[in-house]
CSV table of C-alpha atoms and ligand atoms in Angstrom, one decimal:
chain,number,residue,atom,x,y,z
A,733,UNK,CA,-28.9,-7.5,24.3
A,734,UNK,CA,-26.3,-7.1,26.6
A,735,UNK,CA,-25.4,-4.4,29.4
A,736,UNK,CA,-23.0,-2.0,28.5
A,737,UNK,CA,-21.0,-2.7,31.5
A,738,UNK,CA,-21.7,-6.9,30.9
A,739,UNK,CA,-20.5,-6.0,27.7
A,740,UNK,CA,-17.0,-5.8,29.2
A,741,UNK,CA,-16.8,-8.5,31.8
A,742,UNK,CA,-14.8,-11.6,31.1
A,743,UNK,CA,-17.5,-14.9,30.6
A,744,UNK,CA,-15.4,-17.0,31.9
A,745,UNK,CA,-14.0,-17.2,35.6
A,746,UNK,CA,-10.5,-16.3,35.3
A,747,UNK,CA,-10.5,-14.9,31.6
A,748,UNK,CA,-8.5,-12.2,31.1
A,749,UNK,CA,-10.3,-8.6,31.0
A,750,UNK,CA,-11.8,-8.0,27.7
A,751,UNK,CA,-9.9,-4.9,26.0
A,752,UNK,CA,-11.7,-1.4,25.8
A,753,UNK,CA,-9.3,0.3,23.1
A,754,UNK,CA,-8.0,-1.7,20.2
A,755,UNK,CA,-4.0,-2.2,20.5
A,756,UNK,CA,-2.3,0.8,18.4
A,757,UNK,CA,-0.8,-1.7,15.9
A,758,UNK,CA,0.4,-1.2,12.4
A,759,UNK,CA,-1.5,-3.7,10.1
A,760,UNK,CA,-0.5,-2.9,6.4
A,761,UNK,CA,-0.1,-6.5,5.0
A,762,UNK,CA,-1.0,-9.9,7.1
A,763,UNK,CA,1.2,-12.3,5.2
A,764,UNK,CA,-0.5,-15.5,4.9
A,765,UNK,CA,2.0,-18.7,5.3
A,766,UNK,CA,0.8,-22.3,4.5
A,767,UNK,CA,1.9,-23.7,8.0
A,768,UNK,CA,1.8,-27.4,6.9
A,769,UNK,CA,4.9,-26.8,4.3
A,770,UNK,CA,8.2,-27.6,6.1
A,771,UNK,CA,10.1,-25.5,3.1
A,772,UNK,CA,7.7,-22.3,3.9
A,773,UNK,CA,7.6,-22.5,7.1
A,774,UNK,CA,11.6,-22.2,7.6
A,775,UNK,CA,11.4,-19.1,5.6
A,776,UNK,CA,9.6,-17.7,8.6
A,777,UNK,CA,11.9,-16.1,10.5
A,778,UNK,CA,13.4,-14.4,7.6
A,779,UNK,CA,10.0,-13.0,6.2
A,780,UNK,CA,8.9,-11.9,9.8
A,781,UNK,CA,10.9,-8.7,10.3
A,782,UNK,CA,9.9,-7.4,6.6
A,783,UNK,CA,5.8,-7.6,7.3
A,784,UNK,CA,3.6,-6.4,10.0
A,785,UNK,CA,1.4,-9.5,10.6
A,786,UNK,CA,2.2,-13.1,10.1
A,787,UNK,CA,-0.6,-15.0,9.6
A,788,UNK,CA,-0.8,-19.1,10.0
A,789,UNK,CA,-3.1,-20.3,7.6
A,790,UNK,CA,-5.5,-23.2,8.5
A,791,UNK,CA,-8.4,-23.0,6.4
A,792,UNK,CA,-9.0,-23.0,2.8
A,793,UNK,CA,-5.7,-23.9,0.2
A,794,UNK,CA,-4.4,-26.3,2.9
A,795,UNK,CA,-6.0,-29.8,1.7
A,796,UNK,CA,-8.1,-31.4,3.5
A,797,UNK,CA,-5.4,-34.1,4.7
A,798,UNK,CA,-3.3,-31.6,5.7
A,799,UNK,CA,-4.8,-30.0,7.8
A,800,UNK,CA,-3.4,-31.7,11.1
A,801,UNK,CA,0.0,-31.2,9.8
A,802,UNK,CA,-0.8,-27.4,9.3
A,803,UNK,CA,-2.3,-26.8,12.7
A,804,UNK,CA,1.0,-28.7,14.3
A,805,UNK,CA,3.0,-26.4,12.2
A,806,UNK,CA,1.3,-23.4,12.9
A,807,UNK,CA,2.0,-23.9,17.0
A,808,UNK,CA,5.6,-25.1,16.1
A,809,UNK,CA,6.1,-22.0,14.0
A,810,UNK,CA,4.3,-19.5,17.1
A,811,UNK,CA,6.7,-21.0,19.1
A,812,UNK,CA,10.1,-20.8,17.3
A,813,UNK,CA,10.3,-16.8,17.0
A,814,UNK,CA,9.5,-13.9,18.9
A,815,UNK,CA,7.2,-11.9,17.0
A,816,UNK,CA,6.1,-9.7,19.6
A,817,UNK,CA,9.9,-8.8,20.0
A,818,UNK,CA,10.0,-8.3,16.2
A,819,UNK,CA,6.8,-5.9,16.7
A,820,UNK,CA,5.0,-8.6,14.5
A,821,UNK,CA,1.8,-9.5,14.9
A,822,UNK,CA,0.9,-13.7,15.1
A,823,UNK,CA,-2.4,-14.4,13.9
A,824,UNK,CA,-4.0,-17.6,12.5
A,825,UNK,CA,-7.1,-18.5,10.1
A,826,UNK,CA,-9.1,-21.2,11.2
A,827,UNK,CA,-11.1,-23.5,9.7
A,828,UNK,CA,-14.8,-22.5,9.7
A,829,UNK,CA,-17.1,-23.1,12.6
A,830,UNK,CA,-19.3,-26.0,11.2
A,831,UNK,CA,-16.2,-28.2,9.9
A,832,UNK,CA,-14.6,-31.0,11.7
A,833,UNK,CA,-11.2,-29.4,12.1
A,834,UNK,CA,-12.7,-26.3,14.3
A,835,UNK,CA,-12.2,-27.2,17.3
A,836,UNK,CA,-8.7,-29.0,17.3
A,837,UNK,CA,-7.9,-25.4,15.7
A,838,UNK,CA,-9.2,-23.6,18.3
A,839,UNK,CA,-8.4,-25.8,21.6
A,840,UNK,CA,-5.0,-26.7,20.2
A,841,UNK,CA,-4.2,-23.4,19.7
A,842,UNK,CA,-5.1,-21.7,22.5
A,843,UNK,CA,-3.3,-23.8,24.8
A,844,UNK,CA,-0.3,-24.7,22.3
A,845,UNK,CA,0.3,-20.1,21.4
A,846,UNK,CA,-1.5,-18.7,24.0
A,847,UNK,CA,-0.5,-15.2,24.6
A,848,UNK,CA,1.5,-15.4,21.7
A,849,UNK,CA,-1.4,-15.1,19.4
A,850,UNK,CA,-2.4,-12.0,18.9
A,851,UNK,CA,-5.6,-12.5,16.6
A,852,UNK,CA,-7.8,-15.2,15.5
A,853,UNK,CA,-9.6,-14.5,11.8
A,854,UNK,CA,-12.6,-16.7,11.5
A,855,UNK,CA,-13.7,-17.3,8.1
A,856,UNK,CA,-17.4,-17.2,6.6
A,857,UNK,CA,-18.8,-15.3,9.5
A,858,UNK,CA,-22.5,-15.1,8.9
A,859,UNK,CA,-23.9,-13.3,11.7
A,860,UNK,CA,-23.0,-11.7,15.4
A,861,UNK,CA,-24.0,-15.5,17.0
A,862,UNK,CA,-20.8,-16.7,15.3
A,863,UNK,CA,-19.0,-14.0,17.1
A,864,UNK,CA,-21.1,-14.7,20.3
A,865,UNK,CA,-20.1,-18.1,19.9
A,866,UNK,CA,-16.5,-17.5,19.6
A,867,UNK,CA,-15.9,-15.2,22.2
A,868,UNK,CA,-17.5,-17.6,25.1
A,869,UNK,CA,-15.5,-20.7,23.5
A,870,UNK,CA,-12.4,-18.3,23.4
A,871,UNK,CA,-12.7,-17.2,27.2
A,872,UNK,CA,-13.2,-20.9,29.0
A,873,UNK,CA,-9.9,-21.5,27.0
A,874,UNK,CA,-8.0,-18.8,28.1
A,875,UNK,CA,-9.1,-19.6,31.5
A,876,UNK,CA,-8.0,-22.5,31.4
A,877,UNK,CA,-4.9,-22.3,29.9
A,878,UNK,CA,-3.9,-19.2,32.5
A,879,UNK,CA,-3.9,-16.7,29.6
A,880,UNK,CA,-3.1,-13.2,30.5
A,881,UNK,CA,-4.6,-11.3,27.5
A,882,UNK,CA,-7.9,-11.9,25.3
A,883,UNK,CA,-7.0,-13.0,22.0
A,884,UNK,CA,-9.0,-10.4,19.6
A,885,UNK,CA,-11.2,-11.9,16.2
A,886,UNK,CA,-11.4,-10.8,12.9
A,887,UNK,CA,-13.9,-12.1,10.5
A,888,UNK,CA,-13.9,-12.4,6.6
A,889,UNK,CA,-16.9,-10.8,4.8
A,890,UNK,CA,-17.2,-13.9,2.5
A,891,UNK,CA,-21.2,-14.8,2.3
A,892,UNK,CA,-24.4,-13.1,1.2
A,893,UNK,CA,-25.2,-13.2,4.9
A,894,UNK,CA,-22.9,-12.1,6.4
A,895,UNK,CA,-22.8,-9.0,4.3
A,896,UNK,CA,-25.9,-8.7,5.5
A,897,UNK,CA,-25.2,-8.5,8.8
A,898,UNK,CA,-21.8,-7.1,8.9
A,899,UNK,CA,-23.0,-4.3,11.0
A,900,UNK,CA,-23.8,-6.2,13.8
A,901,UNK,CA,-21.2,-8.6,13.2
A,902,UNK,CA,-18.7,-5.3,14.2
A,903,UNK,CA,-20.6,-4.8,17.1
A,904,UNK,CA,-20.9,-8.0,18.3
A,905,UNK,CA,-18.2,-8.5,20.6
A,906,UNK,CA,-14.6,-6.3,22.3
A,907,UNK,CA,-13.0,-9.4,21.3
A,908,UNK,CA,-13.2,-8.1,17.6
A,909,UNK,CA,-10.2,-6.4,15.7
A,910,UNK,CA,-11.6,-6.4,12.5
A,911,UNK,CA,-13.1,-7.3,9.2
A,912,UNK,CA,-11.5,-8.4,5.8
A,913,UNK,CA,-13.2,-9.3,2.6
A,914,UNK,CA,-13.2,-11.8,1.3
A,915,UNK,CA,-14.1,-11.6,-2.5
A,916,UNK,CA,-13.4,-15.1,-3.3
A,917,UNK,CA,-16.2,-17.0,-1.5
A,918,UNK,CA,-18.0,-14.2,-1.6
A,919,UNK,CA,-18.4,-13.8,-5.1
A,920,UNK,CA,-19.6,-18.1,-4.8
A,921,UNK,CA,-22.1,-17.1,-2.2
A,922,UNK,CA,-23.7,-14.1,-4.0
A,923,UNK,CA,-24.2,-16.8,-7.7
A,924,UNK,CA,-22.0,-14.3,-9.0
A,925,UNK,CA,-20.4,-15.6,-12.5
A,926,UNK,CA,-16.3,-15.1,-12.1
A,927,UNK,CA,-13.9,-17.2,-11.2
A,928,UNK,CA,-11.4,-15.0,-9.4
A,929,UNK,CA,-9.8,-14.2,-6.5
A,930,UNK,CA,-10.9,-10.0,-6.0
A,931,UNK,CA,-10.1,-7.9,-8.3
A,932,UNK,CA,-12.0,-5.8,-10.8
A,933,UNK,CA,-13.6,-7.6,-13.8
A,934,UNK,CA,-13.5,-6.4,-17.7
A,935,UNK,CA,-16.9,-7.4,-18.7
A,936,UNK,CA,-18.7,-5.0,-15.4
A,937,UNK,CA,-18.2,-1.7,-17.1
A,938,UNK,CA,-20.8,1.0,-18.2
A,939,UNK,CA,-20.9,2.1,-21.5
A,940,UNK,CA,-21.7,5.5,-23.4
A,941,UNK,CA,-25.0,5.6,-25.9
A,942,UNK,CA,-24.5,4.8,-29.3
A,943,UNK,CA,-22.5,7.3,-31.5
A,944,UNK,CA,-24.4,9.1,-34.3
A,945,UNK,CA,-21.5,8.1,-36.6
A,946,UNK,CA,-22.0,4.4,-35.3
A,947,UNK,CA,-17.9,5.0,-34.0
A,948,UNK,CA,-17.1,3.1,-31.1
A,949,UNK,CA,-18.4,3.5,-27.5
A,950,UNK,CA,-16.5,4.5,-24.6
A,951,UNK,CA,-16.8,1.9,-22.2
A,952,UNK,CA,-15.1,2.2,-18.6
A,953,UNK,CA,-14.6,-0.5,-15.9
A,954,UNK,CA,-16.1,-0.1,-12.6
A,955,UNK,CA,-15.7,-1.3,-9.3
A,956,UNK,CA,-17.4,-4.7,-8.8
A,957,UNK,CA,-16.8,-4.6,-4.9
A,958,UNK,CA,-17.2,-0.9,-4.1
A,959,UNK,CA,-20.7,-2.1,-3.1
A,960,UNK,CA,-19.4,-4.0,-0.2
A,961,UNK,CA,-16.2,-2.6,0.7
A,962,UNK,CA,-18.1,0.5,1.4
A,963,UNK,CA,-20.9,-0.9,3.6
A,964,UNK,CA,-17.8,-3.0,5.6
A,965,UNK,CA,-15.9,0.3,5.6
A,966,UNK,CA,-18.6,2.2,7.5
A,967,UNK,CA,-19.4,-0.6,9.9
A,968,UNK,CA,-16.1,-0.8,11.3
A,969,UNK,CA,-15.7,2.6,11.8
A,970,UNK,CA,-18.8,2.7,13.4
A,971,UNK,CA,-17.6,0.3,15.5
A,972,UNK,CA,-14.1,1.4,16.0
A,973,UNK,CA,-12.6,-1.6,14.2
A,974,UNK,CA,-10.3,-1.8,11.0
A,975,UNK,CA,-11.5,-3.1,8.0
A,976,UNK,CA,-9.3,-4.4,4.8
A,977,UNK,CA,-9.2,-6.0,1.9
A,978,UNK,CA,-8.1,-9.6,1.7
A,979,UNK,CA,-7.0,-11.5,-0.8
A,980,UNK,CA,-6.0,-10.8,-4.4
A,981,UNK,CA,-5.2,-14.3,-6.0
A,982,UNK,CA,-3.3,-12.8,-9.5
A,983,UNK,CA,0.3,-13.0,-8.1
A,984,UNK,CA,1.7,-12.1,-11.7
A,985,UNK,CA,-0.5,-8.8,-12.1
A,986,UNK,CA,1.2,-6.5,-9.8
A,987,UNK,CA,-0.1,-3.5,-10.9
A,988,UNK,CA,-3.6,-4.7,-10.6
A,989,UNK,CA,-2.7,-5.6,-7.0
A,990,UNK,CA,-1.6,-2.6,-6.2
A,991,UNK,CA,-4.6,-0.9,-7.6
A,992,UNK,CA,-7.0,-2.8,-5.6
A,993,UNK,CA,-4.9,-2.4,-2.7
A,994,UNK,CA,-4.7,1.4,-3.2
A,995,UNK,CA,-8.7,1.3,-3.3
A,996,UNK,CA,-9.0,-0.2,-0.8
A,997,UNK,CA,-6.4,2.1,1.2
A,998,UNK,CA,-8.5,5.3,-0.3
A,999,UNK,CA,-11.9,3.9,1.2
A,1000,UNK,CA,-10.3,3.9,4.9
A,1001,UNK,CA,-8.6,0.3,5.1
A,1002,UNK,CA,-5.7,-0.2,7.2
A,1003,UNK,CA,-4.1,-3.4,4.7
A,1004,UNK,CA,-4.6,-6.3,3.1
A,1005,UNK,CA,-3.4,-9.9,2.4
A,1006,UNK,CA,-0.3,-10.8,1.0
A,1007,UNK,CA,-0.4,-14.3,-0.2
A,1008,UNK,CA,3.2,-14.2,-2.0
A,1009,UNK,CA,6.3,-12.7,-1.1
A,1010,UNK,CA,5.5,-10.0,-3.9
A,1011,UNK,CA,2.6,-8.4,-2.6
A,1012,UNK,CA,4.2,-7.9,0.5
A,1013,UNK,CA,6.3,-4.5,-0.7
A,1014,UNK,CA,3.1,-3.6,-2.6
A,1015,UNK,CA,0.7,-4.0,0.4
A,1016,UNK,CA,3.5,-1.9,2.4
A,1017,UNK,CA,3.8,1.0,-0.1
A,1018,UNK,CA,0.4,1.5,-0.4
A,1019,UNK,CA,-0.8,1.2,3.0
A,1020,UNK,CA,2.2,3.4,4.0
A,1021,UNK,CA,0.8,7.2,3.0
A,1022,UNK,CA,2.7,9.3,0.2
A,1023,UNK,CA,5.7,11.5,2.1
A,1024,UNK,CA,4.0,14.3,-0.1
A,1025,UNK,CA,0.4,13.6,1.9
A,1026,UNK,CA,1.8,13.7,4.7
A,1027,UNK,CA,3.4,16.7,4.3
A,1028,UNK,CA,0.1,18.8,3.0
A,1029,UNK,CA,-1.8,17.3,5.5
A,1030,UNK,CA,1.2,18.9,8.4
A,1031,UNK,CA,0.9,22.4,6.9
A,1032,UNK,CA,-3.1,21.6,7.3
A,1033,UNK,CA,-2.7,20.7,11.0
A,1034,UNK,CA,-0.1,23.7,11.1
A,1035,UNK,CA,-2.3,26.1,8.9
A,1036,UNK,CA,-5.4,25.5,12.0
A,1037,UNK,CA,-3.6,25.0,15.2
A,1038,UNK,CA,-6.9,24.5,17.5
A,1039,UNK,CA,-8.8,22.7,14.0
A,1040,UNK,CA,-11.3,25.0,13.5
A,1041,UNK,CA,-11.6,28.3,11.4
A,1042,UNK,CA,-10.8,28.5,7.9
A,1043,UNK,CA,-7.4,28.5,6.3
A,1044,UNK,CA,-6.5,28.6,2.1
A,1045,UNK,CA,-3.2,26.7,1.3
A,1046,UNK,CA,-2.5,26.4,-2.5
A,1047,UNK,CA,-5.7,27.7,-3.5
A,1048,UNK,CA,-7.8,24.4,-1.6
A,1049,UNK,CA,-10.3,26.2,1.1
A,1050,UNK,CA,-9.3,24.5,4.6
A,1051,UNK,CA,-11.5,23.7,7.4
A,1052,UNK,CA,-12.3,21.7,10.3
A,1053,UNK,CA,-13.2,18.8,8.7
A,1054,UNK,CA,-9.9,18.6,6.1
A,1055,UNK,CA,-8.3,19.5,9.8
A,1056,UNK,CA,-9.6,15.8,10.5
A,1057,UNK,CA,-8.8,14.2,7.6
A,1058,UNK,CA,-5.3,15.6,7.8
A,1059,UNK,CA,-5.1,14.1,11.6
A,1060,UNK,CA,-6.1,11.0,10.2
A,1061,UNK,CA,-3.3,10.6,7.9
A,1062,UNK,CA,-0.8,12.5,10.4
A,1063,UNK,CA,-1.5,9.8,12.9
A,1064,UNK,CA,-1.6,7.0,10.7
A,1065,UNK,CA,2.0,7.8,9.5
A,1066,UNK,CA,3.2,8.4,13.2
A,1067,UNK,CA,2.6,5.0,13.8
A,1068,UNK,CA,4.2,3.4,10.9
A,1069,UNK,CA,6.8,6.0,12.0
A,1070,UNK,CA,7.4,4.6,14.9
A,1071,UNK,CA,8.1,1.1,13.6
A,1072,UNK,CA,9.9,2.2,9.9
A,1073,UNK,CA,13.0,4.4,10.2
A,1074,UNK,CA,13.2,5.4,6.4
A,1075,UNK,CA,9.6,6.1,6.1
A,1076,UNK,CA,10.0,8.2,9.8
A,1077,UNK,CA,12.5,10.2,8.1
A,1078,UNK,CA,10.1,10.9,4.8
A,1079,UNK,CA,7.6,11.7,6.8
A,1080,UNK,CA,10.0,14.3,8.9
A,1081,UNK,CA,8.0,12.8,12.5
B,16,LIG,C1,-9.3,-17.1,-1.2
B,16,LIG,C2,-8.4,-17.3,0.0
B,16,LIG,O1,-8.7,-17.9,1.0
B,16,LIG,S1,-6.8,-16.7,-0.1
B,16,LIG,C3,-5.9,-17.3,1.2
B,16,LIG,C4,-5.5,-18.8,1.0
B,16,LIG,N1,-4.4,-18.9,0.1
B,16,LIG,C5,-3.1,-18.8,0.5
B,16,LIG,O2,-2.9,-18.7,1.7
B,16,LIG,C6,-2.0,-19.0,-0.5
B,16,LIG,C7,-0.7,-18.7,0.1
B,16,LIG,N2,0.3,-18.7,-1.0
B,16,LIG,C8,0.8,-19.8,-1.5
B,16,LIG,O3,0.5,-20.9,-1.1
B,16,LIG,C9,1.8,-19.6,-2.7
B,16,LIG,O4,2.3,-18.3,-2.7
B,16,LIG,C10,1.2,-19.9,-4.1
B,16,LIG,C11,0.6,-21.3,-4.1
B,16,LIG,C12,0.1,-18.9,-4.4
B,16,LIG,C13,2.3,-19.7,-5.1
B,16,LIG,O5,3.3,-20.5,-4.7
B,16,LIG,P1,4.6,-20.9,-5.7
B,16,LIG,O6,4.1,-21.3,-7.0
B,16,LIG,O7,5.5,-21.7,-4.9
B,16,LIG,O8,5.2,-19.4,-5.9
B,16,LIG,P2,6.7,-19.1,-6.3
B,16,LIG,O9,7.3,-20.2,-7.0
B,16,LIG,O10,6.6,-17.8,-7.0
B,16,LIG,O11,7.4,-18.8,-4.9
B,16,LIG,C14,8.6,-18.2,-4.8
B,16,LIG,C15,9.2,-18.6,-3.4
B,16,LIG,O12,8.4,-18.0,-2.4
B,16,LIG,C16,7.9,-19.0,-1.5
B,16,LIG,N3,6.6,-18.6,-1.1
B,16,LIG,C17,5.5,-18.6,-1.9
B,16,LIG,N4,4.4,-18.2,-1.2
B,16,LIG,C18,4.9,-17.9,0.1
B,16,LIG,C19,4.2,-17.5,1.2
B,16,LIG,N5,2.9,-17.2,1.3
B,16,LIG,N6,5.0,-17.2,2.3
B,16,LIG,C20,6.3,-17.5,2.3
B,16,LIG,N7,7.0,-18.0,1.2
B,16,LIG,C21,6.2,-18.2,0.1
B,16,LIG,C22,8.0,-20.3,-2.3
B,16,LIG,O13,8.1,-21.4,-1.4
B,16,LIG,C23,9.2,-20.1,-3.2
B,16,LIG,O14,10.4,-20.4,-2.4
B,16,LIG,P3,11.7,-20.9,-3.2
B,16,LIG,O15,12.2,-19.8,-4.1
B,16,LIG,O16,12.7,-21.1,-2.0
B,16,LIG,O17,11.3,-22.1,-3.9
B,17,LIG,O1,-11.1,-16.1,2.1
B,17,LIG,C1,-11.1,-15.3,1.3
B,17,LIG,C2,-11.9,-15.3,0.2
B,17,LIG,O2,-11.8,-14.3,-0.7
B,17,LIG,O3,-12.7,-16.2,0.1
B,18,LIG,MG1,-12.7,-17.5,1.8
């Protein structure tokens, strides 16, 4: 185990400084873009100012012979427009660390983007020495390549394993941002019997006992994921990273989107994936709190000016820890606030 002050030295002479405090960022949807498609990638610039992250992706949907075109893509896209002037965030998905494209991504990348890149998502993370792994590779790259700021990592949640150790994979590093799930290899991992991409299922449900008049049973579909989101929810809290959900693969079921989304939102994530250009307004309206929420929750803060004590508004018994829940959603909507005019003036902050 490591010092807690070795915890925060650079491990590579001439890294930069590895961050103490997350960035305050707004992260409601990281739009995925297939980097290798000349047609996509021109759409770029115009998709950039309507998300929060823009993500380059490297890893699984780009073929296998693509994937040189996509990487070259990728750095030619970082390159072409200033997201950080846009307030976007540039990450990329690279290809897993046993695969032979790994390390073009990440050598390539890192001297190619350098401080452009904001974040790094590393798929099928299956334990803390993936994370360990990365962060030394990461830091005798940026020393090398003179880069000024650490380039954080977020892992996918997408094997049995590293479910398992999703605790210490939050934990494992400063470098880390976050944690998405990823339901898709996930559910492959796990032997479980679907063939989607997250989502709920009709067949998990729990049913009532049979009727005395042999009438029909109520039957009610449950959450297939709750399971996990939960256990990655409480582990990056714990560790002062975000979690979120990742991808939902039914692009012509909005509503279903947007109700896994909102789940997701509910349980304490900060966004999701949008794979399309249509689930980028839903990812934005539900990871943007309700004007009405926001408004209880400032007559809560208002109601408790020091947050403790007791307070009744609209018959709902008030109290140091709705104080905190109201701060949480307070806060959450000064940031998107401060980067979303209209939803500023909804909130009234
Ligand atoms: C389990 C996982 O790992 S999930 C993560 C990996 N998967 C991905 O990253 C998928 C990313 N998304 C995509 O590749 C595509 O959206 C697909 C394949 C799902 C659907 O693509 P299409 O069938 O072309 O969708 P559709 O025809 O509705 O697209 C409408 C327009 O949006 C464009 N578009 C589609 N997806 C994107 C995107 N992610 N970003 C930007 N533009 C996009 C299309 O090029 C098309 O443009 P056009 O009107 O100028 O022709
Ligand atoms: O990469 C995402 C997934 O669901 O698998
Ligand atoms: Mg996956």
């Amino acid at each position: 185990m490591k010092t807690a002050r070795g915890f925060f030295k650079p491990l590579a002479i001439g890294a930069p400084a590895p961050l103490r405090d997350l960035p305050v960022r707004v992260e409601r949807m990281i739009h995925f873009v297939p980097p290798h498609l000349d047609k996509v990638r021109a759409k770029v610039p115009e998709i950039a100012p309507t998300v929060d992250v823009i993500l380059g992706n490297l890893e699984d949907a780009i073929p296998a012979d693509a994937k040189d075109a996509a990487r070259a893509g990728f750095i030619e896209m970082a390159n072409a427009t200033d997201f950080a002037g846009l307030g976007v965030g540039l990450w990329t998905r690279i290809n897993c660390l046993n695969s032979p494209w790994h390390f073009d991504d990440v050598t390539q990348i890192v001297e190619g983007v350098g401080d452009r890149l904001d974040v790094m998502m590393v798929p099928k993370v299956e334990g803390p020495w993936d994370i360990h792994y990365m962060d030394q590779f990461l830091a005798v790259l940026e020393a090398r390549h003179g880069l000024k700021k650490p380039i954080q990592l977020h892992a996918i949640l997408e094997t049995a394993e590293g479910v398992m150790n999703v605790e210490a994979i939050a934990g494992a590093s400063p470098r880390m941002q976050g944690i998405s799930l990823g339901p898709a290899d996930l559910a492959a991992s796990r032997q479980m019997k679907t063939t989607r991409v997250g989502g709920g299922h009709p067949f998990y449900k729990v049913i009532e006992d049979p009727r005395a008049d042999g009438g029909p049973r109520v039957a009610a579909q449950q959450d297939i994921w709750h399971y996990t989101f939960a256990k990655m929810v409480d582990a990056c809290a714990a560790h002062g990273i975000k979690p979120f959900y990742g991808p939902f693969g039914a692009i012509d079921d909005p509503e279903a989107c947007e109700q896994q989304f909102r789940n997701a939102f509910l349980l304490g994530c900060a966004g999701a994936w949008s794979l399309h250009p249509s689930q980028i307004a839903i990812a934005k309206k539900v990871f943007s709190p309700d004007p009405a929420e926001i408004a209880f929750a400032k007559r809560i803060l208002e109601a408790m000016p020091d947050g403790t004590g007791v307070a009744m508004l609209d018959g709902k018994m008030q109290d140091d820890a709705t104080w905190k829940q109201a701060k949480v959603l307070v806060d959450c909507g000064r940031q998107i606030a401060a980067r979303d005019p209209d939803l500023a003036a909804a909130y009234g902050l």
